[in-house]
Coordinates of C-alpha atoms and ligand atoms in Angstrom, one line a residue:
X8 CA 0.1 22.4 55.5
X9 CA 1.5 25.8 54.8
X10 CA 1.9 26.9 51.5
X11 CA 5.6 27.7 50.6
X12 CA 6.0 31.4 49.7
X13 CA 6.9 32.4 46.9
X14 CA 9.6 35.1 46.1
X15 CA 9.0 38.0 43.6
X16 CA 12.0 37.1 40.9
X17 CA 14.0 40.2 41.4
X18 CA 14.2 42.2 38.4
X19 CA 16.9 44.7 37.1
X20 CA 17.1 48.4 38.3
X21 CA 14.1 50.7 36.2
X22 CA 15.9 52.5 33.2
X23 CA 18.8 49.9 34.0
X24 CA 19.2 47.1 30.8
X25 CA 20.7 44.1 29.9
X26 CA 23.0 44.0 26.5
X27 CA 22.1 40.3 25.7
X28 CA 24.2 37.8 23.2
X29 CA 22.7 38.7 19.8
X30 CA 23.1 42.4 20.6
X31 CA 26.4 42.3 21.8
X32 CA 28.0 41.0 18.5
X33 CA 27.0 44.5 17.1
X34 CA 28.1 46.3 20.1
X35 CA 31.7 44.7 19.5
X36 CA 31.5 45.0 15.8
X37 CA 30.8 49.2 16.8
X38 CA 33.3 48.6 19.1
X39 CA 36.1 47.2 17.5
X40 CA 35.4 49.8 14.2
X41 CA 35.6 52.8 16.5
X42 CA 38.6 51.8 18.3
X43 CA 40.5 51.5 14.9
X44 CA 39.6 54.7 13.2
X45 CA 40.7 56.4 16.8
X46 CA 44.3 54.4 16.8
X47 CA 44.8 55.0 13.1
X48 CA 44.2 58.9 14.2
X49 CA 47.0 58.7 16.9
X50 CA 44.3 58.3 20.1
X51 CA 45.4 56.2 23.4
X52 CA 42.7 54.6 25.4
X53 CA 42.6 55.8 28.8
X54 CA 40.4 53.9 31.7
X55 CA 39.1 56.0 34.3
X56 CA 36.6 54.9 37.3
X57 CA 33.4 54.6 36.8
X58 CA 32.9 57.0 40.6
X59 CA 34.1 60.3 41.3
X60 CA 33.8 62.6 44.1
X61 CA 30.8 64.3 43.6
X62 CA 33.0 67.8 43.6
X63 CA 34.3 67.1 40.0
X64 CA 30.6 66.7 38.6
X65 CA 29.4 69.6 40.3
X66 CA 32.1 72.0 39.5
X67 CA 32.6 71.1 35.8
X68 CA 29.1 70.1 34.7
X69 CA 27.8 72.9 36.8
X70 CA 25.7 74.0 39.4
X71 CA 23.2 75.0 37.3
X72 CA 23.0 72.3 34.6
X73 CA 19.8 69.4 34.7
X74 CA 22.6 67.0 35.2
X75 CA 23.9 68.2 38.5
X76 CA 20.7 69.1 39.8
X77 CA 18.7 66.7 39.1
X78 CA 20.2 63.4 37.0
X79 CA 23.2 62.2 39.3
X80 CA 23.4 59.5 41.3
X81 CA 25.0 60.9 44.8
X82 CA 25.3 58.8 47.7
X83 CA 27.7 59.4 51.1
X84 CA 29.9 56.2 51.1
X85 CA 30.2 54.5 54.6
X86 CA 32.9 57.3 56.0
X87 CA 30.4 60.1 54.5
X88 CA 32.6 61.4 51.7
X89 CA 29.9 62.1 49.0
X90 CA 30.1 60.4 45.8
X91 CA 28.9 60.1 42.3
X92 CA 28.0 57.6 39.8
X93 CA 30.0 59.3 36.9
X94 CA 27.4 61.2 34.2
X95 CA 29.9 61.3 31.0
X96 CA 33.4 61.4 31.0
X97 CA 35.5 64.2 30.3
X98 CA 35.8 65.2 33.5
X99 CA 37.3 62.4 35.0
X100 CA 39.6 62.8 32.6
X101 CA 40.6 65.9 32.9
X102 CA 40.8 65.1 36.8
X103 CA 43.1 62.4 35.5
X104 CA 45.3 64.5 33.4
X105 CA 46.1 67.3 35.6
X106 CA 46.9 64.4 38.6
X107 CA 48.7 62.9 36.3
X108 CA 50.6 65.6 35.4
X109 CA 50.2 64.7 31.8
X110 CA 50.6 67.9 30.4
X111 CA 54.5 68.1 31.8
X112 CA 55.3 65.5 29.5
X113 CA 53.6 66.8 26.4
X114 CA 50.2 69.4 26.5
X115 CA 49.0 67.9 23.4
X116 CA 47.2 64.2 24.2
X117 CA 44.5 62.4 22.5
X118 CA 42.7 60.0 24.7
X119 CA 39.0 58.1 24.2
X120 CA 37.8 55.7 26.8
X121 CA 34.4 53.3 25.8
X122 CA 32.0 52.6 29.4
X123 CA 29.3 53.0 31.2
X124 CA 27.6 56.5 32.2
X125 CA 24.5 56.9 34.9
X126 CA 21.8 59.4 35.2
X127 CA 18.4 59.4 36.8
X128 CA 16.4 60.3 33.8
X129 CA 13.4 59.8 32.9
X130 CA 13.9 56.0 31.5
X131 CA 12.2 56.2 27.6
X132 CA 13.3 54.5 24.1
X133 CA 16.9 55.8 24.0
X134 CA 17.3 57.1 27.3
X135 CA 18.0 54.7 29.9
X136 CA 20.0 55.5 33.5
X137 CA 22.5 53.5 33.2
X138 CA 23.7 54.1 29.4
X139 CA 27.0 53.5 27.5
X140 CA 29.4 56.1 25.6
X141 CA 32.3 56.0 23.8
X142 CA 34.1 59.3 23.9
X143 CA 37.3 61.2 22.3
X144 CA 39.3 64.0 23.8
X145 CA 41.9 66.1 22.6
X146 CA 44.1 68.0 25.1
X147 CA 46.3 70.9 24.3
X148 CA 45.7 72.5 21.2
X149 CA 43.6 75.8 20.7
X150 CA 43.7 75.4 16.8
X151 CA 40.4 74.3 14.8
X152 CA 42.1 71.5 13.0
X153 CA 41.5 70.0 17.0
X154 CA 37.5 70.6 16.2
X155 CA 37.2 69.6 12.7
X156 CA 39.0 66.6 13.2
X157 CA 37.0 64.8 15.9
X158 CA 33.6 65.7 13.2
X159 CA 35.5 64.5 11.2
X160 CA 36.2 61.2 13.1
X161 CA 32.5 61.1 13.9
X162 CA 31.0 61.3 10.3
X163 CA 33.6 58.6 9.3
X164 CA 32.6 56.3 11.8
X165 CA 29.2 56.9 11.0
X166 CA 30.1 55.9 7.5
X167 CA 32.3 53.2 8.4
X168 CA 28.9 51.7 10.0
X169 CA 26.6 52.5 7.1
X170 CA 24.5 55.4 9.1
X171 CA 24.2 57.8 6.6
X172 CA 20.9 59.8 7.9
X173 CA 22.8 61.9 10.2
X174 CA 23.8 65.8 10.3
X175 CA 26.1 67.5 12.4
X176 CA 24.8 70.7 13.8
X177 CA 27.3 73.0 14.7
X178 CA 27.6 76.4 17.2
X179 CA 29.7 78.6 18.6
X180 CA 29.4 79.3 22.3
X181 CA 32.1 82.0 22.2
X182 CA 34.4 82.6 25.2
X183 CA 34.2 84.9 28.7
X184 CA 34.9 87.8 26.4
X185 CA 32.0 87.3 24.2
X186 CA 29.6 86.5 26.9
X187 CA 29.2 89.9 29.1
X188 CA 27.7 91.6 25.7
X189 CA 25.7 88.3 25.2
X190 CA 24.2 88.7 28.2
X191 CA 23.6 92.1 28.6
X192 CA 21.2 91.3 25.0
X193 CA 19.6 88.7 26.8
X194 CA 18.9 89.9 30.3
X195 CA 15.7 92.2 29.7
X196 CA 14.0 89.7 27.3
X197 CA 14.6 87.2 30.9
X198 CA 13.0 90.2 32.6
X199 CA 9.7 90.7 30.0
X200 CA 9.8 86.4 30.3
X201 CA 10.0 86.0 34.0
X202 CA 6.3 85.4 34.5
X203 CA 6.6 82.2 32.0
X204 CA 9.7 80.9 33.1
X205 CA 9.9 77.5 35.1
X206 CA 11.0 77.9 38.7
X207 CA 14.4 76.5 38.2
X208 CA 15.2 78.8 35.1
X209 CA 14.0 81.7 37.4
X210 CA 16.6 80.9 39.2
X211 CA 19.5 80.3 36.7
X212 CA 18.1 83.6 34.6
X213 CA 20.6 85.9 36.7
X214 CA 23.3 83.0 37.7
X215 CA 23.4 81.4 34.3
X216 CA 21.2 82.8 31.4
X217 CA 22.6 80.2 29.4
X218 CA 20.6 77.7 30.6
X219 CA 17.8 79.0 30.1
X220 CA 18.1 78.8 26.9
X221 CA 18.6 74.8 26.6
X222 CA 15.6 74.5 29.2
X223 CA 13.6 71.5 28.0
X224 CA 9.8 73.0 29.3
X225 CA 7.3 74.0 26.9
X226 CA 6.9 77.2 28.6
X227 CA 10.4 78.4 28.9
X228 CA 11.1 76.9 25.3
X229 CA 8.0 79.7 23.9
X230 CA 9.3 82.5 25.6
X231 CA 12.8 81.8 24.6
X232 CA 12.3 81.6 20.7
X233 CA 12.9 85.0 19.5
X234 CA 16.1 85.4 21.9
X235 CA 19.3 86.5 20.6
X236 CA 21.9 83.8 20.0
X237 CA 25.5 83.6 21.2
X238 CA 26.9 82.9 18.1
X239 CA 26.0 86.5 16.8
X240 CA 27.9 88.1 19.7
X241 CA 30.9 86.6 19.1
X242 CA 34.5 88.5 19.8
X243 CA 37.0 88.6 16.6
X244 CA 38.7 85.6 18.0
X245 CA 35.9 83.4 18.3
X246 CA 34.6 84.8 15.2
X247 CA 37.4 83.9 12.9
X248 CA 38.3 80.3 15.1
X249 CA 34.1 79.4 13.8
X250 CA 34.6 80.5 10.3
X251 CA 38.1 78.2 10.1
X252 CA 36.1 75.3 11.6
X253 CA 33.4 75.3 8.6
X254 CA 35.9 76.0 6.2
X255 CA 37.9 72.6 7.3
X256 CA 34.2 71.1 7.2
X257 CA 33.8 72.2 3.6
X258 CA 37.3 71.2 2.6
X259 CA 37.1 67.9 3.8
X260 CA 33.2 67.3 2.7
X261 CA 31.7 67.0 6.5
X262 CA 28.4 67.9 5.7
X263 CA 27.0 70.2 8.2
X264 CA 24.4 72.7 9.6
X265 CA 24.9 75.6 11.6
X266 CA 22.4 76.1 14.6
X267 CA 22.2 78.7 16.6
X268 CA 20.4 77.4 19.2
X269 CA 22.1 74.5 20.2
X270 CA 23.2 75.2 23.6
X271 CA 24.4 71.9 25.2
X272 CA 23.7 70.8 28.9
X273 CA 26.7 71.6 30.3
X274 CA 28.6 74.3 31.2
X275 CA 31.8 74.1 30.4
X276 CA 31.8 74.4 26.9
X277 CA 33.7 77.4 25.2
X278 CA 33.3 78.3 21.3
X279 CA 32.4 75.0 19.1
X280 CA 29.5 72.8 20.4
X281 CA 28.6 70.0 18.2
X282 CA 25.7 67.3 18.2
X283 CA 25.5 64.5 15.6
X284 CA 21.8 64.1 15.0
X285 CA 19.6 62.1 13.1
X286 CA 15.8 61.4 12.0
X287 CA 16.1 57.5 13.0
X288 CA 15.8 57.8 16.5
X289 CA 12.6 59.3 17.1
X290 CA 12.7 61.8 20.0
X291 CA 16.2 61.5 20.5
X292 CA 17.5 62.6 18.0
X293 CA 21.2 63.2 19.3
X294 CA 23.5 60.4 18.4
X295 CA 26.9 62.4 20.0
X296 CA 27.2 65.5 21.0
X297 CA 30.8 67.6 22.2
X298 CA 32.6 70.7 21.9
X299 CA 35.5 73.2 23.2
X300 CA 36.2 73.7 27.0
X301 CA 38.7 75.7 26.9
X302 CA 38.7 76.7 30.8
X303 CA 38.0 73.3 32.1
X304 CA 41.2 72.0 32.6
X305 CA 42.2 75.2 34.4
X306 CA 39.4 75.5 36.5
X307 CA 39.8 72.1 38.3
X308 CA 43.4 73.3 39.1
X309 CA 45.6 72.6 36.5
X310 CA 47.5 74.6 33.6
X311 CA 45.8 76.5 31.4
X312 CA 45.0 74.2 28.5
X313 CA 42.5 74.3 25.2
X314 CA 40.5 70.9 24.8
X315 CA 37.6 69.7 23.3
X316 CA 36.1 66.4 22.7
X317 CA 32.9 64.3 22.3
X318 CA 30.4 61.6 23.3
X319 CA 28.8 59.4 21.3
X320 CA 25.9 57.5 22.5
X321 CA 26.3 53.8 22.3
X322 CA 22.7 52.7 23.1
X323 CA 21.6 54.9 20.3
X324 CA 24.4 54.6 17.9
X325 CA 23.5 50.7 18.1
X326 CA 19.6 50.8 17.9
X327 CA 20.5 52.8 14.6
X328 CA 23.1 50.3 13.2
X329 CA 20.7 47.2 13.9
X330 CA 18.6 48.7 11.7
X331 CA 20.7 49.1 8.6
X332 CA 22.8 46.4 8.9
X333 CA 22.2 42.7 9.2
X334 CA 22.4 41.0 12.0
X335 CA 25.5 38.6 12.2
X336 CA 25.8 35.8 13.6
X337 CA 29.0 33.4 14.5
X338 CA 28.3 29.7 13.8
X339 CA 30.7 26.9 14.9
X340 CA 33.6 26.1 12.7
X341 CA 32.9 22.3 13.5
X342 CA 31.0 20.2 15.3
X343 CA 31.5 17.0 16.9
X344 CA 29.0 14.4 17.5
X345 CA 30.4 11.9 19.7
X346 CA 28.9 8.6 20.9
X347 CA 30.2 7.0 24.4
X348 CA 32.7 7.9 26.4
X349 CA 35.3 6.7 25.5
X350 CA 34.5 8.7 21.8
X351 CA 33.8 12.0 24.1
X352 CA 36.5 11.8 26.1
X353 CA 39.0 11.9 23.1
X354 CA 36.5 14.1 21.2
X355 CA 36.9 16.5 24.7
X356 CA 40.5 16.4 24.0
X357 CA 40.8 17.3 20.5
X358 CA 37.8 20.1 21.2
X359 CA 40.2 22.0 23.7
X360 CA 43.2 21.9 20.7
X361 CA 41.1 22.9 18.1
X362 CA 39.7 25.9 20.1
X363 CA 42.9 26.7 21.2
X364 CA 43.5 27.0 17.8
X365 CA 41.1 29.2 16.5
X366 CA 39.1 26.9 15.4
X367 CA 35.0 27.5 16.7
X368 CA 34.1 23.5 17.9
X369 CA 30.9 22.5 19.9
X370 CA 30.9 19.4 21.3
X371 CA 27.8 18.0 22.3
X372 CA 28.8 17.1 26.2
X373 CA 25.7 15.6 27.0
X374 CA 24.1 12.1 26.1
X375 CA 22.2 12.2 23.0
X376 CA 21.6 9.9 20.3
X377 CA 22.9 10.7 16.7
X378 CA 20.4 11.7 15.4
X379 CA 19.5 14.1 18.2
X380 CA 23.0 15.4 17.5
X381 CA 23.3 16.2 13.6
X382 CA 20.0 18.0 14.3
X383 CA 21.7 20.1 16.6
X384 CA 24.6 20.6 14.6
X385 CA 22.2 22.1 11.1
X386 CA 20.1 24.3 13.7
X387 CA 23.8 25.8 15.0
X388 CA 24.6 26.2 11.1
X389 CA 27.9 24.4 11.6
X390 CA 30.0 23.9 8.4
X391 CA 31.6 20.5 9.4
X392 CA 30.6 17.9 11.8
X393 CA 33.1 14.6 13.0
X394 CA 31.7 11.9 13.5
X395 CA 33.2 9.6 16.1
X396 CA 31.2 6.5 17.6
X397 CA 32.0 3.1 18.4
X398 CA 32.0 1.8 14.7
X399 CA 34.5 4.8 14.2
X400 CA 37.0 3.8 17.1
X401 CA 36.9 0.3 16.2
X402 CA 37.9 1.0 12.8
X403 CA 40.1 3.7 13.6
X404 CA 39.2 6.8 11.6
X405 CA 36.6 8.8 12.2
X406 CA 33.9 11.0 9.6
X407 CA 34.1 14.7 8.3
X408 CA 31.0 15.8 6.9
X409 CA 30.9 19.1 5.0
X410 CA 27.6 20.0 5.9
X411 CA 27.6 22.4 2.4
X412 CA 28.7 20.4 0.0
X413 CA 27.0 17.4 1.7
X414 CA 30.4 15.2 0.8
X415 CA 32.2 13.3 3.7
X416 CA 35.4 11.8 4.3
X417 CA 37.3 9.6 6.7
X418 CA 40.1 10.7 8.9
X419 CA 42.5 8.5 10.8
X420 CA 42.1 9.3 14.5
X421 CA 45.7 10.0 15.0
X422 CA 45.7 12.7 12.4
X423 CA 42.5 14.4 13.5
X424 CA 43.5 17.7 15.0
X425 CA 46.3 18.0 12.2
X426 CA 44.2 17.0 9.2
X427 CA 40.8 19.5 10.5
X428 CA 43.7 22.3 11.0
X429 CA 44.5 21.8 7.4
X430 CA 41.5 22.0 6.2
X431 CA 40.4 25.1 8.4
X432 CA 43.4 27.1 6.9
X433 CA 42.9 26.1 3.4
X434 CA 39.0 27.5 3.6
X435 CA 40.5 30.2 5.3
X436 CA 43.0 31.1 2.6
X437 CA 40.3 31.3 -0.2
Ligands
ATP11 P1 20.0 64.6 25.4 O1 19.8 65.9 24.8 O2 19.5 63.5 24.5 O3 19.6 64.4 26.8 P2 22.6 65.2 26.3 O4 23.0 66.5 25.7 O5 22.2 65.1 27.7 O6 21.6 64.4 25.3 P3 25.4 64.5 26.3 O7 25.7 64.8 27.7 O8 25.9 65.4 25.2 O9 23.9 64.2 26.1 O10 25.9 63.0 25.9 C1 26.3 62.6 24.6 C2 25.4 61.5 24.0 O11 25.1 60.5 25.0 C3 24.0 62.0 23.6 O12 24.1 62.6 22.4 C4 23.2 60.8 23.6 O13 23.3 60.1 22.4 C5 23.8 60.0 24.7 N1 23.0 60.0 25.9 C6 22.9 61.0 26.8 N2 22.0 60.7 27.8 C7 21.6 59.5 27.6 C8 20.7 58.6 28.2 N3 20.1 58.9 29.4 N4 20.5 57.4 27.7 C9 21.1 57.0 26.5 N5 21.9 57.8 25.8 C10 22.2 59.0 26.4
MG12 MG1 20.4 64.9 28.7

C-alpha cells in the first residue's frame, strides 16, 4: 500500500508576520489614540494604494538611496508595466495630491494615512518586509510651525501611550543653495576615502555625496566620521528656518537633540530631518523618522509647494507599548449557558439582541453539560452568566448570576433582554 504524502504546511512569506488577537487589541488601542490626537489637530485621513508604478519610488526616493536599489519589491504585471509594492508613503501621496489637484482648492492640507509598507530587508527583531506605518503630512506651508508641530504631535502620542524613553534628534539638510558649498567641503575627503569606500558608495560619491554619508558599512561609516556636516553649511534661510524650529521646541517643552549626522535614507528631504529614537528597541532604535521636502511635490510635476511629514513605525512603536503597558483584554459582558434546544434556540435569539446592543454575550452553541459551561464562562472572566435549562423554561424565569458578587436572581423570560439591558446601563453609568 502506498503511503499517502504528506504536504509541507505552507508557511508565511520570510520577514512577512502575522498580527494575532492579543496583539491586535494594542494595535487598535495605538490606533484609535493616534487617530484622535491627528483629528483634534485638523488631519484628514487619506487612503492611497498599497502599489504604485515603480517610476514614483524611483524618482522621489532616489536612484541612489538603499531603498530603490536594493529594498523594493518590483515585478512587471501581466501587460509588462513595472510595479512596486509601495516602501512608505509620502509619495503616493503626493502623486495623489498633485492628480488630484488638491492644491487648487486650498495649498495648505493635512493628511495621515495608517497601512502596510514592503521592503526586502534583511528580516531581524524590528525589521520585517512587510511592516506597518502610520504617517502625517502637511502640504503647503514653508513656515516652521509646519515642523514643530508634527514633533510635537509625535512626542504627545508618545506620551499619550506612556513611552517616555524616547528623544527626538533633529537636523538640518539645508536646501539646493546650501548644498554646492556642502559639497565642494566634502568632495576631496571622498577622494582621500575612496580606497575604503564600499562599491556602491563609490558610485554615489560623485552622483550623491549624501549618501555616503548615511551608508550603513563599517568601512564607509570609519572613513566618514570626521566629515563635515550639512547643517554647518547652511544658507541664511535655512539657518534662521532651524533656529525657529528649536525655539518652538523649547517653547513648547519638546525635548530634543540636535544631530548632525542624521542624514535619512531618502533623498528628498530639504532642511529639517527628524527621527524619534529610543534605547528600548535594541538595534533599531528609530521609532519615526520624517522631515521637509520641499521640492518633492514639484518634481513629480505639480506646483511648487513646501511639505513635510513623518512615519512612525507601528511594529516598533507596539513592541515598545507592550512593554509598558498592560495587556488588556476584553471579556464577555454575559454569558449564557443554555441547556436543550429549545433553551438555545431562544437563548440564540436574545444573544443576537443583546449584541446588537452593545452588550459582549457568548453563548455556548455547542452541547455541553452545565457544569462544563460555568467553567467556561469563569475561564472567559464573564461578569454575568443566565441560566436557562429545562427547570428554568418550565418555570418561566430564568437565572442571573453576578459572577463578582456571587449573588443571583431570577428573571421572567419575557423580560430578559429588557431587564439584562437595564442592568448593563446601570453598571455602565457608575
Ligand atoms: P531604519 O534606519 O531603521 O532602516 P528608515 O530610516 O529606513 O529606518 P523610514 O523610511 O524613515 O525608516 O521609516 C520610518 C519608520 O518606519 C522607521 O523609523 C522605523 O520605525 C520604521 N521602519 C522602517 N523600515 C522598517 C522595517 N523594515 N521593519 C519595521 N519597521 C520599519
Ligand atoms: Mg531602512
Amino acid at each position: 500500500m502506498s503511503q499517502p504524502t504528506i504536504q509541507p504546511t505552507i508557511q508565511l512569506i520570510r520577514g512577512f508576520k502575522d498580527i494575532l488577537p492579543g496583539e491586535t487589541e494594542l494595535w487598535q488601542t495605538i490606533e484609535k489614540t493616534a487617530i484622535t490626537l491627528f483629528e483634534d489637530f485638523g488631519y484628514r485621513e487619506i487612503r492611497i494604494p498599497i502599489m504604485e508604478k515603480t517610476q514614483l519610488f524611483a524618482r522621489s526616493i532616489g536612484e541612489d538611496t538603499d531603498i530603490v536599489e536594493k529594498e523594493m519589491y518590483t515585478f512587471p504585471d501581466r501587460k509588462g508595466d513595472l510595479l512596486t509594492l509601495r516602501p512608505e508613503a509620502t509619495a503616493s501621496i503626493c502623486r495623489s495630491y498633485i492628480q488630484h489637484k488638491m492644491y487648487a482648492q486650498n495649498p495648505v492640507q493635512k493628511f495621515y494615512t495608517i497601512g502596510p509598507m514592503f521592503r526586502r530587508e534583511r528580516p531581524q527583531k524590528g525589521r520585517y518586509r512587510q511592516f506597518y506605518q502610520i504617517d502625517a503630512e502637511i502640504f503647503g506651508i514653508e513656515e516652521p510651525y509646519a515642523d514643530v508641530e508634527l514633533i510635537f504631535l509625535l512626542h504627545t502620542l508618545f506620551n499619550r501611550l506612556n513611552v517616555t524613553d524616547t528623544t527626538a534628534h533633529i537636523n538640518s539638510l539645508g536646501c539646493p543653495n546650501c548644498r554646492p558649498r556642502f559639497k565642494e567641503a566634502l568632495s576631496s575627503l571622498l577622494d582621500d576615502a575612496s580606497e575604503a569606500l564600499c562599491k556602491q558608495c563609490l558610485r554615489r560619491k560623485d552622483r550623491n555625496p549624501l549618501r555616503v554619508l548615511d551608508c550603513k558599512v563599517p568601512g564607509c561609516k570609519e572613513a566618514m566620521a570626521g566629515a563635515p556636516a550639512l547643517i554647518d553649511f547652511l544658507c541664511d534661510d535655512c539657518r534662521d528656518h532651524f533656529s525657529t524650529v528649536t525655539d518652538l521646541l523649547s517653547m513648547l517643552d519638546v525635548p530634543f537633540t540636535i544631530d548632525k549626522q542624521l542624514v535619512r535614507g531618502l533623498d528628498y528631504y530639504t532642511r529639517t530631518a527628524f527621527e524619534i529614537q529610543t534605547g528600548a528597541l535594541g538595534a533599531q532604535s528609530a521609532v519615526a523618522g520624517g522631515g521637509r521636502y520641499d521640492g518633492l511635490v514639484r518634481s513629480l510635476g505639480g506646483p511648487q509647494t513646501p511639505a513635510i511629514g513623518f512615519a512612525i513605525g507601528f511594529d516598533r512603536l507596539a513592541e515598545i507599548v507592550s512593554t509598558c503597558n498592560p495587556a488588556v483584554l476584553k471579556t464577555p459582558d454575559l454569558f449564557i449557558a443554555a441547556l436543550g434546544k429549545q433553551a438555545k434556540e431562544l437563548a440564540f435569539k436574545w444573544t443576537a439582541e443583546l449584541g446588537s446592543n452593545g452588550i459582549c454575550t457568548t453563548l455556548e452553541y455547542r452541547r455541553k453539560s452545565l457544569k462544563a459551561q460555568m467553567k467556561q464562562a469563569n475561564r472567559a472572566g464573564a461578569g454575568h452568566v443566565l441560566i436557562l435549562g429545562e427547570s428554568e423554561l418550565d418555570s418561566g424565569v430564568a437565572v442571573l448570576r453576578d459572577m463578582a458578587a456571587k449573588t443571583q436572581k431570577e428573571i421572567p423570560l419575557d423580560l430578559v433582554v429588557e431587564k439584562i439591558k437595564q442592568t448593563f446601563s446601570k453598571t455602565c453609568e457608575q
